[in-house]
Each structure stands twice: as C-alpha cells, then as structure tokens.
Amino acid sequence: MPNIKSAIKRVKTAEKAKVANVQVKSAMRSAIKKAEVAMTAKDEKAPELLSAAIKSLDKAASKGLIHKNAAARTKARLMKKA
C-alpha cells in the first residue's frame, strides 16, 4: 500500500474501475453467448438478443475495454451467423 495520499486514492479508484470494467465485460460476453445460442436454436428471441449483444459490444468498445476493431469483428461474425 502506498504512503502518499494521492497514490492511496488512485489505488481505491483503480479498484472501483476494475470492478465496473469486469462487470461490463462479463455482461458483454454473456450477451454474445446468449445471442449465439438463440441463433443456433433458431429461437424467436434471436433478433432482440442479437441487438442486445451488439449494444453491449459497442458499450465495451466505447469504454475502452475492448478494441473498436475487435468489437466490429465480433459484430460482423454475429451478423453473419444471423
């Protein structure tokens, strides 16, 4: 643990950001998996799950959790499966 007050604050804020980032990234992965499963099962909810997955990918890319090209590539693969 650092001794300097500002460094202590940075450790605390970094931990909060890490928790939030893990949550967003996990939700993104779950949305992608749900959409893929729905498409392979030819579920009627597949289009709305696909749009939710795309939204979560865009959100993660805008926050910098994944690269924008990685998000675009994943979206393209999802759309190709649809």
PDB file of C-alpha atoms in Angstrom:
ATOM      1  CA  MET A   1       0.000   0.000   0.000  1.00  0.00           C
ATOM      2  CA  PRO A   2       1.403   3.416  -0.916  1.00  0.00           C
ATOM      3  CA  ASN A   3       2.204   6.079   1.657  1.00  0.00           C
ATOM      4  CA  ILE A   4       1.322   9.127  -0.428  1.00  0.00           C
ATOM      5  CA  LYS A   5      -2.269  10.298  -0.085  1.00  0.00           C
ATOM      6  CA  SER A   6      -2.902  10.759  -3.810  1.00  0.00           C
ATOM      7  CA  ALA A   7      -1.452   7.329  -4.561  1.00  0.00           C
ATOM      8  CA  ILE A   8      -3.758   5.774  -1.944  1.00  0.00           C
ATOM      9  CA  LYS A   9      -6.713   7.479  -3.659  1.00  0.00           C
ATOM     10  CA  ARG A  10      -5.583   6.192  -7.060  1.00  0.00           C
ATOM     11  CA  VAL A  11      -5.430   2.622  -5.721  1.00  0.00           C
ATOM     12  CA  LYS A  12      -9.003   2.948  -4.431  1.00  0.00           C
ATOM     13  CA  THR A  13     -10.379   4.457  -7.649  1.00  0.00           C
ATOM     14  CA  ALA A  14      -8.500   1.924  -9.773  1.00  0.00           C
ATOM     15  CA  GLU A  15     -10.107  -0.888  -7.788  1.00  0.00           C
ATOM     16  CA  LYS A  16     -13.582   0.614  -8.289  1.00  0.00           C
ATOM     17  CA  ALA A  17     -12.932   0.995 -12.026  1.00  0.00           C
ATOM     18  CA  LYS A  18     -11.666  -2.580 -12.238  1.00  0.00           C
ATOM     19  CA  VAL A  19     -14.842  -3.927 -10.636  1.00  0.00           C
ATOM     20  CA  ALA A  20     -17.021  -1.880 -13.007  1.00  0.00           C
ATOM     21  CA  ASN A  21     -14.985  -2.935 -16.049  1.00  0.00           C
ATOM     22  CA  VAL A  22     -15.152  -6.619 -15.117  1.00  0.00           C
ATOM     23  CA  GLN A  23     -18.920  -6.309 -14.759  1.00  0.00           C
ATOM     24  CA  VAL A  24     -19.370  -4.687 -18.195  1.00  0.00           C
ATOM     25  CA  LYS A  25     -17.041  -7.173 -19.896  1.00  0.00           C
ATOM     26  CA  SER A  26     -18.798 -10.127 -18.277  1.00  0.00           C
ATOM     27  CA  ALA A  27     -22.206  -8.807 -19.343  1.00  0.00           C
ATOM     28  CA  MET A  28     -20.855  -8.397 -22.879  1.00  0.00           C
ATOM     29  CA  ARG A  29     -19.643 -11.992 -23.012  1.00  0.00           C
ATOM     30  CA  SER A  30     -22.944 -13.275 -21.622  1.00  0.00           C
ATOM     31  CA  ALA A  31     -24.954 -11.292 -24.182  1.00  0.00           C
ATOM     32  CA  ILE A  32     -22.832 -12.642 -27.036  1.00  0.00           C
ATOM     33  CA  LYS A  33     -23.195 -16.222 -25.811  1.00  0.00           C
ATOM     34  CA  LYS A  34     -26.979 -15.877 -25.375  1.00  0.00           C
ATOM     35  CA  ALA A  35     -27.318 -14.480 -28.896  1.00  0.00           C
ATOM     36  CA  GLU A  36     -25.222 -17.275 -30.410  1.00  0.00           C
ATOM     37  CA  VAL A  37     -27.197 -19.960 -28.578  1.00  0.00           C
ATOM     38  CA  ALA A  38     -30.505 -18.422 -29.659  1.00  0.00           C
ATOM     39  CA  MET A  39     -29.381 -18.264 -33.290  1.00  0.00           C
ATOM     40  CA  THR A  40     -28.244 -21.891 -33.375  1.00  0.00           C
ATOM     41  CA  ALA A  41     -31.533 -22.980 -31.755  1.00  0.00           C
ATOM     42  CA  LYS A  42     -33.486 -20.769 -34.183  1.00  0.00           C
ATOM     43  CA  ASP A  43     -35.238 -19.098 -31.274  1.00  0.00           C
ATOM     44  CA  GLU A  44     -37.781 -16.324 -31.984  1.00  0.00           C
ATOM     45  CA  LYS A  45     -35.955 -14.060 -29.488  1.00  0.00           C
ATOM     46  CA  ALA A  46     -32.731 -14.221 -31.519  1.00  0.00           C
ATOM     47  CA  PRO A  47     -33.071 -10.771 -33.178  1.00  0.00           C
ATOM     48  CA  GLU A  48     -33.554  -8.937 -29.875  1.00  0.00           C
ATOM     49  CA  LEU A  49     -30.728 -10.917 -28.241  1.00  0.00           C
ATOM     50  CA  LEU A  50     -28.540 -10.044 -31.221  1.00  0.00           C
ATOM     51  CA  SER A  51     -29.272  -6.342 -30.821  1.00  0.00           C
ATOM     52  CA  ALA A  52     -28.526  -6.596 -27.086  1.00  0.00           C
ATOM     53  CA  ALA A  53     -25.187  -8.254 -27.858  1.00  0.00           C
ATOM     54  CA  ILE A  54     -24.311  -5.546 -30.380  1.00  0.00           C
ATOM     55  CA  LYS A  55     -25.243  -2.857 -27.862  1.00  0.00           C
ATOM     56  CA  SER A  56     -23.033  -4.432 -25.189  1.00  0.00           C
ATOM     57  CA  LEU A  57     -20.144  -4.726 -27.659  1.00  0.00           C
ATOM     58  CA  ASP A  58     -20.463  -1.040 -28.557  1.00  0.00           C
ATOM     59  CA  LYS A  59     -20.592  -0.105 -24.881  1.00  0.00           C
ATOM     60  CA  ALA A  60     -17.446  -2.088 -24.089  1.00  0.00           C
ATOM     61  CA  ALA A  61     -15.629  -0.593 -27.082  1.00  0.00           C
ATOM     62  CA  SER A  62     -16.620   2.954 -26.125  1.00  0.00           C
ATOM     63  CA  LYS A  63     -15.299   2.405 -22.604  1.00  0.00           C
ATOM     64  CA  GLY A  64     -12.028   1.068 -23.997  1.00  0.00           C
ATOM     65  CA  LEU A  65     -12.464  -2.426 -22.563  1.00  0.00           C
ATOM     66  CA  ILE A  66     -12.034  -3.982 -25.985  1.00  0.00           C
ATOM     67  CA  HIS A  67     -10.565  -2.508 -29.139  1.00  0.00           C
ATOM     68  CA  LYS A  68     -13.055  -0.949 -31.550  1.00  0.00           C
ATOM     69  CA  ASN A  69     -11.896  -3.250 -34.355  1.00  0.00           C
ATOM     70  CA  ALA A  70     -12.383  -6.292 -32.116  1.00  0.00           C
ATOM     71  CA  ALA A  71     -15.937  -5.108 -31.439  1.00  0.00           C
ATOM     72  CA  ALA A  72     -16.566  -4.593 -35.165  1.00  0.00           C
ATOM     73  CA  ARG A  73     -15.146  -8.013 -35.977  1.00  0.00           C
ATOM     74  CA  THR A  74     -17.312  -9.731 -33.357  1.00  0.00           C
ATOM     75  CA  LYS A  75     -20.412  -7.868 -34.550  1.00  0.00           C
ATOM     76  CA  ALA A  76     -19.690  -8.902 -38.147  1.00  0.00           C
ATOM     77  CA  ARG A  77     -19.339 -12.547 -37.127  1.00  0.00           C
ATOM     78  CA  LEU A  78     -22.617 -12.390 -35.185  1.00  0.00           C
ATOM     79  CA  MET A  79     -24.430 -10.806 -38.123  1.00  0.00           C
ATOM     80  CA  LYS A  80     -23.003 -13.447 -40.465  1.00  0.00           C
ATOM     81  CA  LYS A  81     -24.387 -16.197 -38.204  1.00  0.00           C
ATOM     82  CA  ALA A  82     -27.779 -14.471 -38.146  1.00  0.00           C
TER      83      ALA A  82
END
